[in-house]
Short mmCIF file of C-alpha atoms in Angstrom, two decimals:
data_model
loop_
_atom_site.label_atom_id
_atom_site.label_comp_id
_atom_site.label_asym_id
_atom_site.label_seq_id
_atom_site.Cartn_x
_atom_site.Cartn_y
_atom_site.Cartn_z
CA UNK A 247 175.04 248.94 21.85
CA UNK A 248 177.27 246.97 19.61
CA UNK A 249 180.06 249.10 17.44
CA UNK A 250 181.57 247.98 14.80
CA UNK A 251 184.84 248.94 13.23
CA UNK A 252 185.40 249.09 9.51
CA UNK A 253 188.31 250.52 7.43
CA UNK A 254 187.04 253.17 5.10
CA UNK A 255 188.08 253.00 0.93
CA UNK A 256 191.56 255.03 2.26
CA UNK A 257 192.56 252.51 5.11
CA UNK A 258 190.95 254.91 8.17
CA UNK A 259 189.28 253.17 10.86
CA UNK A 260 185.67 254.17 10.97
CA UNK A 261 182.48 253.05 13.37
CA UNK A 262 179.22 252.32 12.94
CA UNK A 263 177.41 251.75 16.29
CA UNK A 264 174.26 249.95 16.82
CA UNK A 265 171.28 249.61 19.04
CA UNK A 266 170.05 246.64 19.70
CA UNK A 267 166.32 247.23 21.10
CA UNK A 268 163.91 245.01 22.51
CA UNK A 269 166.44 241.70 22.19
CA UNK A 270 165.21 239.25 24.89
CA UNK A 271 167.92 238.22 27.70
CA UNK A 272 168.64 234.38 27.16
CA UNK A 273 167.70 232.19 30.74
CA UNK A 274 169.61 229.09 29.57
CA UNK A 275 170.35 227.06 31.48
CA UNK A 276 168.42 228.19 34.37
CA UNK A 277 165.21 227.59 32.40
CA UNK A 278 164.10 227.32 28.24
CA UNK A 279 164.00 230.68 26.61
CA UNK A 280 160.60 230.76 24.42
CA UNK A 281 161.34 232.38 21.23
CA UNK A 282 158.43 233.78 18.87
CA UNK A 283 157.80 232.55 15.06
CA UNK A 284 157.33 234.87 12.36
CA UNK A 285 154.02 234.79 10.07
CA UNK A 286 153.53 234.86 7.18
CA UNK A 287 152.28 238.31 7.69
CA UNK A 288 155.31 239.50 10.09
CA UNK A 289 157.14 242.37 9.34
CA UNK A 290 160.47 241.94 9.97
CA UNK A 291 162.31 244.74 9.04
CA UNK A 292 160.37 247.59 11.30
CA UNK A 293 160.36 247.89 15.32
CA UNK A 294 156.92 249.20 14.93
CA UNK A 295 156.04 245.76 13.61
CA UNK A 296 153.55 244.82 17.17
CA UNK A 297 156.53 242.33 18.39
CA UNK A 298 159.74 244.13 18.21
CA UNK A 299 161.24 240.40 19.01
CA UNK A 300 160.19 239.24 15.77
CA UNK A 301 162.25 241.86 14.15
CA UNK A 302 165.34 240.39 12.25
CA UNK A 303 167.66 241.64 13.79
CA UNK A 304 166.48 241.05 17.13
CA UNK A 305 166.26 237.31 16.17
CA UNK A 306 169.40 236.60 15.43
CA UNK A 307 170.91 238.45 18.62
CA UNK A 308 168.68 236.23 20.61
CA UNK A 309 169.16 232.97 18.21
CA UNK A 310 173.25 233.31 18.78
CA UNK A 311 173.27 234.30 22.02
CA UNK A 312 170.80 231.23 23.08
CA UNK A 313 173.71 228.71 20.93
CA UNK A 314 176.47 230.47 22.97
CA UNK A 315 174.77 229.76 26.66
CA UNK A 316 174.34 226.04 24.81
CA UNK A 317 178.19 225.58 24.00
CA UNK A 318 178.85 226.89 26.94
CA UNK A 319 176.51 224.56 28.89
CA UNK A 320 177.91 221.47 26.73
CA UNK A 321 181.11 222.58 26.78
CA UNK A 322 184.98 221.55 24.45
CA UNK A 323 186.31 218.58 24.58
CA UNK A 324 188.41 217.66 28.12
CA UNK A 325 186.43 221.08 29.37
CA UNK A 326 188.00 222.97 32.26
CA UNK A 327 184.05 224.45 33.09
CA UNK A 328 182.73 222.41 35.67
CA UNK A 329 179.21 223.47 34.99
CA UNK A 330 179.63 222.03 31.17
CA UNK A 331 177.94 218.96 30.38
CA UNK A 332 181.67 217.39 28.79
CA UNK A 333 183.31 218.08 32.21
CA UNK A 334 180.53 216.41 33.82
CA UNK A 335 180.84 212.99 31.58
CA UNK A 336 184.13 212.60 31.67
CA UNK A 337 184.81 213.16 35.00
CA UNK A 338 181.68 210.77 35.58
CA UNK A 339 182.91 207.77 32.70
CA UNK A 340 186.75 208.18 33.58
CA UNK A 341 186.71 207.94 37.17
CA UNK A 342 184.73 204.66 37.50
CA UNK A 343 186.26 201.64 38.28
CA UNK A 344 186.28 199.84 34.93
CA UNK A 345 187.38 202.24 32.03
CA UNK A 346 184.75 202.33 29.16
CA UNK A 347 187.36 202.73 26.79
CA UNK A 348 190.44 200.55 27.95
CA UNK A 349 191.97 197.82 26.45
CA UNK A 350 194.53 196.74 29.13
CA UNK A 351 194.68 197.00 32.79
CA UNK A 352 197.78 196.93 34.59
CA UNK A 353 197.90 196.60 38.45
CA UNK A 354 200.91 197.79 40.15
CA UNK A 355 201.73 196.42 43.97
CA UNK A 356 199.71 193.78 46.16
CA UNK A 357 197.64 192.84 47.53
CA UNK A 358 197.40 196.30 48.53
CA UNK A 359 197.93 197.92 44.76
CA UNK A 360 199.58 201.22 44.35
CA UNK A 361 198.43 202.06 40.63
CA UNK A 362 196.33 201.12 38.42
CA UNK A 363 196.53 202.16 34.53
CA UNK A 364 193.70 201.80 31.91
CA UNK A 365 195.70 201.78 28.21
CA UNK A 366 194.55 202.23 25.09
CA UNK A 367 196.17 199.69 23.58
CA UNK A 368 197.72 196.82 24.01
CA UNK A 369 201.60 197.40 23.57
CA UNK A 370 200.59 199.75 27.11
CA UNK A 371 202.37 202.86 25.60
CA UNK A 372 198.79 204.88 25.41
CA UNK A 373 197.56 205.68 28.90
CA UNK A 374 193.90 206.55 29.22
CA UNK A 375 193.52 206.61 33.45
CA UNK A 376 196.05 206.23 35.95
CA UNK A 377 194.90 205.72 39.74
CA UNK A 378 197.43 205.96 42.46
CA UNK A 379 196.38 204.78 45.95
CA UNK A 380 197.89 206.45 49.33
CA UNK A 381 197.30 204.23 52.56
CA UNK A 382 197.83 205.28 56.58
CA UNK A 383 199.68 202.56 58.46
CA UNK A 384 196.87 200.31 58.86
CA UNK A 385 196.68 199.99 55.01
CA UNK A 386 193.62 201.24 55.11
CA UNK A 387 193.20 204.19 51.27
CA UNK A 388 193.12 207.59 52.43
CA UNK A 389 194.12 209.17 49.39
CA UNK A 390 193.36 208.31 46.05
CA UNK A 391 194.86 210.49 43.25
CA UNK A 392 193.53 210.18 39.35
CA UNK A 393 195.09 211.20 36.35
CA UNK A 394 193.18 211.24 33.19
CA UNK A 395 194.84 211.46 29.45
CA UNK A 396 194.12 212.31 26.23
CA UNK A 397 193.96 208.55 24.97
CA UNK A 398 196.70 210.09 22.19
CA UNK A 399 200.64 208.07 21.85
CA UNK A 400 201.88 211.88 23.82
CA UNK A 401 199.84 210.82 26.48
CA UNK A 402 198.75 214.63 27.67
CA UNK A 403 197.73 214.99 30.82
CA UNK A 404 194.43 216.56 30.84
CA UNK A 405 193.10 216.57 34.74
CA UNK A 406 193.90 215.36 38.01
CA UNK A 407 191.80 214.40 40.60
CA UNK A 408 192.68 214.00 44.36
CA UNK A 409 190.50 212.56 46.96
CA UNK A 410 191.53 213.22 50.58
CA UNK A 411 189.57 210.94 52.40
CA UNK A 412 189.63 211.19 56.52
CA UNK A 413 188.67 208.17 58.34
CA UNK A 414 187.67 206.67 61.42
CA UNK A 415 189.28 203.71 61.68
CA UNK A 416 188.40 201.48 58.36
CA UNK A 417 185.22 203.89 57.56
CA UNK A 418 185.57 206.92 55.78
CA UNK A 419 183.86 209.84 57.25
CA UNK A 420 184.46 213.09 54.91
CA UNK A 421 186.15 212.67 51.31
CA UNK A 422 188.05 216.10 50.11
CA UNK A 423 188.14 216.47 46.13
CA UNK A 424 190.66 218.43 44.16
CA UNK A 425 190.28 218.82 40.55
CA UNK A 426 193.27 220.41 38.44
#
């Protein structure tokens, strides 16, 4: 049931409520939803019309509620969801050695390097990735910590990622992530 409130002609809050019947549940993104075509012939307008999910109604409750689960799949820009799709690529694209957008690269200690930051451009005042590197006392990483910006001059942090890694001796045998 869906109610709506309205103001009357005098300024009173009024409701009109309404049954939605027959609308299909939407299975995206576990699976594709299969959604019926009118005819010609289809009445639209009546329940009684031998699909009740071709009634209007009906098909726009299941049309917008099939493009919600889709936004919500592909997610906003710099996403928080880690189930959307944007989450997903930037984490992927931003956390890779090279950085697809960068201009400059500036390393930071050696030959064991401390940070690394990817800017924008190439005064180095917009940051795009920074990567900070922890080491045990055999100089061997153990923790790597990314930060990843909004590639704007206010340089907004938008996530961190820290990798714990434990090791056994120079090999690496469980890797913790933390994503904030």
């Amino acid at each position: 049931m869906i109610i709506t409130l309205l103001k009357d002609a005098r300024g009173y809050l009024t409701h009109r409520s309404l049954i939605l019947e027959n609308a299909m549940s939407i299975n995206f993104p576990n699976s594709l939803d299969t959604f019926p075509n009118p005819s010609a012939s289809s009445n639209l307008d009546a329940s009684d019309s031998g699909n009740p999910q071709l009634k209007h109604s009906n098909q726009h409750q299941n049309l917008n509620a099939a493009m919600a689960a889709i936004e919500s799949k592909l997610g906003i820009n710099f996403s928080s969801s880690s189930t959307s799709i944007d989450f997903i690529i930037n984490l992927l694209l931003m956390t890779q050695t090279e950085h697809h957008q960068g201009m400059v690269r500036v390393i930071l200690g050696g030959p064991f390097p401390s940070t690394v930051t990817w800017y924008k451009d190439s005064g180095k005042t917009i940051k795009l990735i920074e990567k900070e590197y922890g080491y045990d006392g055999r100089r061997n990483v153990n923790r790597i910590t990314v930060r990843l910006f909004d590639g704007s001059p206010s340089n907004v942090l938008k996530r961190t990622i820290i990798d714990d890694l434990t090791l056994n001796g120079p090999f690496e045998t469980e890797r913790v992530r933390t994503i904030s």
